[in-house]
mmCIF file of C-alpha atoms in Angstrom:
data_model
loop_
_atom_site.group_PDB
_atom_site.id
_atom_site.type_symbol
_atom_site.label_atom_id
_atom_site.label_comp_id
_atom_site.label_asym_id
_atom_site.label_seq_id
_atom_site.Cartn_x
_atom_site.Cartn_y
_atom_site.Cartn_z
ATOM 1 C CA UNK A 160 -13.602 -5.156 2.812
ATOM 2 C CA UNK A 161 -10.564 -3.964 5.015
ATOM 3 C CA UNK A 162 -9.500 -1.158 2.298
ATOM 4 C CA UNK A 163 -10.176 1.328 4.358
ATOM 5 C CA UNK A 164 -7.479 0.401 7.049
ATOM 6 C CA UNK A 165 -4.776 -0.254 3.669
ATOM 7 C CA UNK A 166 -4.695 3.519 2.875
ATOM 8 C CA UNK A 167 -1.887 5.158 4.392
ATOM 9 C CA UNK A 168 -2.253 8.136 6.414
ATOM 10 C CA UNK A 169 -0.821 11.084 4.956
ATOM 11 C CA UNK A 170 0.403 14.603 7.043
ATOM 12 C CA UNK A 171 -1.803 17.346 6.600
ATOM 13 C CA UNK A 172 0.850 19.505 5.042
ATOM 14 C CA UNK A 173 2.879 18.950 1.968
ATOM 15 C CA UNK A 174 6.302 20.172 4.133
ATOM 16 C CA UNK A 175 5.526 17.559 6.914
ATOM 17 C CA UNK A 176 5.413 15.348 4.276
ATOM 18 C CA UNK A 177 8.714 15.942 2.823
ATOM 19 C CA UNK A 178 10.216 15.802 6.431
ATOM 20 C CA UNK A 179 8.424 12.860 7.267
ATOM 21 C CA UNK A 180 9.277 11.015 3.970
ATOM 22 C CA UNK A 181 12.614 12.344 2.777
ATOM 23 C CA UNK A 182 14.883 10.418 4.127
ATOM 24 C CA UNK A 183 13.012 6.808 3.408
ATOM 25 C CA UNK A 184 12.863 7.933 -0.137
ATOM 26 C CA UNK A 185 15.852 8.159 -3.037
ATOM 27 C CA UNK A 186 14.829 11.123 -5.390
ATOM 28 C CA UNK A 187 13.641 10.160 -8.784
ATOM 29 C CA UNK A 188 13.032 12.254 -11.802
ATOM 30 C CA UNK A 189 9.975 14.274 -11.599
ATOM 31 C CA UNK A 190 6.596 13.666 -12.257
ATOM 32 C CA UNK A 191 5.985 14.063 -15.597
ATOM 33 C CA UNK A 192 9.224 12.081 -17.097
ATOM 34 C CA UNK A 193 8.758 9.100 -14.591
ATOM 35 C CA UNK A 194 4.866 9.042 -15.521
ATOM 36 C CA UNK A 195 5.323 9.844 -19.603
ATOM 37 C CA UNK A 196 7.616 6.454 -19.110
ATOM 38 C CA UNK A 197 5.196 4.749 -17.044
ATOM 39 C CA UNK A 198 2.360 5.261 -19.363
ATOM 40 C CA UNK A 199 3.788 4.351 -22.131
ATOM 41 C CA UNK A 200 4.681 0.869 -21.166
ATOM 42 C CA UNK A 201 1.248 0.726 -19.664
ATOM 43 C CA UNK A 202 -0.200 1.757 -22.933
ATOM 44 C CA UNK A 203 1.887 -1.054 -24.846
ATOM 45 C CA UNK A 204 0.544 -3.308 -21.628
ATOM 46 C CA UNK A 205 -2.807 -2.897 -22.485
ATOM 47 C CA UNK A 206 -2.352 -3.564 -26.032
ATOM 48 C CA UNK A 207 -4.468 -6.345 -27.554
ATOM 49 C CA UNK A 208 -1.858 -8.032 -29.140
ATOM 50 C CA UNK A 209 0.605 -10.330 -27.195
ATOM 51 C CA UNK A 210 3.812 -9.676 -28.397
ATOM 52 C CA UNK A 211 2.848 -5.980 -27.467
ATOM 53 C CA UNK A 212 2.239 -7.134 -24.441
ATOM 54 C CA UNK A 213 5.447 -9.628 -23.757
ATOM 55 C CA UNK A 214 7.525 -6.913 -25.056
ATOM 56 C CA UNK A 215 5.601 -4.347 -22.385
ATOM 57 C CA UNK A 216 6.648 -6.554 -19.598
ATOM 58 C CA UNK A 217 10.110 -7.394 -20.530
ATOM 59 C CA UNK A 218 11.021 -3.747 -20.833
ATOM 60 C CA UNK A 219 9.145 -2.908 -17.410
ATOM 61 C CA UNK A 220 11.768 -5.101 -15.526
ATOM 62 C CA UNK A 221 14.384 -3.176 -16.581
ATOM 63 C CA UNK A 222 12.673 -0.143 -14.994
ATOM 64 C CA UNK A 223 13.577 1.072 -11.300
ATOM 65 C CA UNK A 224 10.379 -0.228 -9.316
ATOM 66 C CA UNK A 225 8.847 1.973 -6.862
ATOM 67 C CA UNK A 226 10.032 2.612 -3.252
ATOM 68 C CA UNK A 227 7.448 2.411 -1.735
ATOM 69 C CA UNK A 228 3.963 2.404 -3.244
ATOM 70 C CA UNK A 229 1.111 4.228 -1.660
ATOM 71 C CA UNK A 230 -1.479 1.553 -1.722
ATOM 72 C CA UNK A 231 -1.435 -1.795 -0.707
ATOM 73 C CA UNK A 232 -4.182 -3.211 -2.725
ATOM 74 C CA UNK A 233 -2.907 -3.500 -6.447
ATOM 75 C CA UNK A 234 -7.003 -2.518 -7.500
ATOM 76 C CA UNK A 235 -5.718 1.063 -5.339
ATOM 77 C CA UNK A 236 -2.861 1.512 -6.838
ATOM 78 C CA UNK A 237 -4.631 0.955 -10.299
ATOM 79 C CA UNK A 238 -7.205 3.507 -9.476
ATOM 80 C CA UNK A 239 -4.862 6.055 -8.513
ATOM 81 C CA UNK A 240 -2.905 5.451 -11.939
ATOM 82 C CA UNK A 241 -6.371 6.177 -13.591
ATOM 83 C CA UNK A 242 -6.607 9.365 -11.941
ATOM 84 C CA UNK A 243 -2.714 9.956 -13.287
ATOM 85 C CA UNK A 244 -1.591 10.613 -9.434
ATOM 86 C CA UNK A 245 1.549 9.769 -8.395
ATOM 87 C CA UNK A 246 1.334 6.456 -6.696
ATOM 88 C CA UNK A 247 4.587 5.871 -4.862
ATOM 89 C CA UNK A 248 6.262 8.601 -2.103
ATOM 90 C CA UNK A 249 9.622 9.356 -4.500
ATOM 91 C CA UNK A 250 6.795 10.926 -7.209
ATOM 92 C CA UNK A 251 4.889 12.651 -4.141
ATOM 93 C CA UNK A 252 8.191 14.493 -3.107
ATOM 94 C CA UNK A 253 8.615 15.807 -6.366
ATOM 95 C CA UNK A 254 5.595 16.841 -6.939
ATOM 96 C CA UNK A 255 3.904 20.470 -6.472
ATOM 97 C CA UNK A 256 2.177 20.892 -3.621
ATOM 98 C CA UNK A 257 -0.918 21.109 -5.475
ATOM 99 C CA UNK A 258 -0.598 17.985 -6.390
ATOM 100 C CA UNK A 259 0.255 16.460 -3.017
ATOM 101 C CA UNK A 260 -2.825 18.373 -1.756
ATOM 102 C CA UNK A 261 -5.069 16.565 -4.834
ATOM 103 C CA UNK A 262 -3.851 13.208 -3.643
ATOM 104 C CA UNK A 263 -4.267 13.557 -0.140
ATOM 105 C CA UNK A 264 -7.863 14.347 -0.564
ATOM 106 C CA UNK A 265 -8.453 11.546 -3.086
ATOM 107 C CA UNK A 266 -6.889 8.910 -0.177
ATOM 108 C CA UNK A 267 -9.376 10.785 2.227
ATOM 109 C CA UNK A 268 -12.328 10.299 -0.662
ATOM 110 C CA UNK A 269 -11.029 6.541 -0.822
ATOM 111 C CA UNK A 270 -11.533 6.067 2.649
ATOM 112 C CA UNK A 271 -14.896 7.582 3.103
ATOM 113 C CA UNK A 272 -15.767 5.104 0.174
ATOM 114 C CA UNK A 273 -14.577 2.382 1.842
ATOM 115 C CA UNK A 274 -16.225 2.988 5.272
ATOM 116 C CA UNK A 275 -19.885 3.359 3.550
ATOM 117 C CA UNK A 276 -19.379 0.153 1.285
ATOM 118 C CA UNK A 277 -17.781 -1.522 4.766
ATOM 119 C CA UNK A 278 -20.930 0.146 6.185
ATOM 120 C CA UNK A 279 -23.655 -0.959 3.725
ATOM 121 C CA UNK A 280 -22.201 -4.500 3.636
ATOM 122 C CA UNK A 281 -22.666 -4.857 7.337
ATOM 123 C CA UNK A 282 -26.066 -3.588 7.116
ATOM 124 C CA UNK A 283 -27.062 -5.795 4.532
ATOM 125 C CA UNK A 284 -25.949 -8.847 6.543
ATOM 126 C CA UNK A 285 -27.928 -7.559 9.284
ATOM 127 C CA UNK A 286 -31.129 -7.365 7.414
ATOM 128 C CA UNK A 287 -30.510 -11.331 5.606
ATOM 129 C CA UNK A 288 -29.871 -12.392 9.046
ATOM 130 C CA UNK A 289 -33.086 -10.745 9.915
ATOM 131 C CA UNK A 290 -34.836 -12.131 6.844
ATOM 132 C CA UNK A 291 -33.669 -15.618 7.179
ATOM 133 C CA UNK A 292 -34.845 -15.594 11.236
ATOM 134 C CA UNK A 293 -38.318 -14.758 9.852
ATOM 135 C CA UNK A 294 -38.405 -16.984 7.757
ATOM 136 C CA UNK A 295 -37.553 -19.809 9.815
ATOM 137 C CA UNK A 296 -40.020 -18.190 12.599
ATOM 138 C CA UNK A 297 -42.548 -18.156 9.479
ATOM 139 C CA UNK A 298 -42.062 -22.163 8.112
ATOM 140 C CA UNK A 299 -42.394 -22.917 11.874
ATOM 141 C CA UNK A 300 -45.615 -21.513 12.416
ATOM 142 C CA UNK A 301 -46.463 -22.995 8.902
ATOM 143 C CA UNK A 302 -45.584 -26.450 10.212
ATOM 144 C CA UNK A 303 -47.642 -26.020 13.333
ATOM 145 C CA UNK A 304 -50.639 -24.897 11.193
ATOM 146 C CA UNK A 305 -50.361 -28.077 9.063
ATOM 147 C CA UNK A 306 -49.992 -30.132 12.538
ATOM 148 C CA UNK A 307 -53.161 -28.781 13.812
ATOM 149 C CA UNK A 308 -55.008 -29.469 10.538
#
């Protein structure tokens, strides 16, 4: 799983961030209008019914998209809109600091995640590797036995 590497790196300061970012990004309205707006067509989205759900998706194409989302992988970006964090740089900018702070240390948490599940997986290949050369070693050593019989 390469979702480690897909996480952007963010500055370590909110004001390095705006001077980093600024210029890349075309203010939007802040947080709370742009998500209230967001969520709501999500909400109709996720609706069980389908004209809910055609209507949901007709009216999201009229909507600005993003400049320039945070994450890469869509299941990251979905994530992030489960923790109601700003996913794209325009709704970082105009954010408190606070919350730039929150969502810097949720992409560090993300990463960490990703390295031990990158991690684990390898090790876990290791050891069926491991298993499966024993257990060839083993059915030779059975088939020698058998020989000898």
């Amino acid at each position: 799983m390469g979702n480690s590497q897909s996480l952007p790196e963010l500055p370590p300061t909110y004001e390095e961030f705006q001077r980093k970012y600024q210029d890349q990004v075309n203010t939007t309205p802040s947080c709370s209008s742009s998500h209230s707006a967001y969520n709501s067509i999500r909400d109709n989205s996720c609706s069980t019914s389908n004209t809910i759900r055609s209507n949901a998706y007709s009216t999201s194409n009229t909507l600005p998209r993003p400049n320039q989302p945070l994450h890469a992988d869509t299941i990251e970006a979905k994530l992030s809109d489960l923790r109601g964090k700003p996913d794209t740089l325009g709704q970082l900018l105009n954010c408190k600091k606070e919350d730039y702070d929150t969502v810097k240390e949720l992409l560090e948490m993300e990463k960490n995640i990703a390295k031990r599940r990158e991690k684990l997986e390898k090790h876990i290949l290791n050891e069926m590797k491991k298993i499966d050369k024993m257990e060839k070693d083993r059915d030779k050593k059975l088939k020698k036995v058998q020989i000898n019989r």
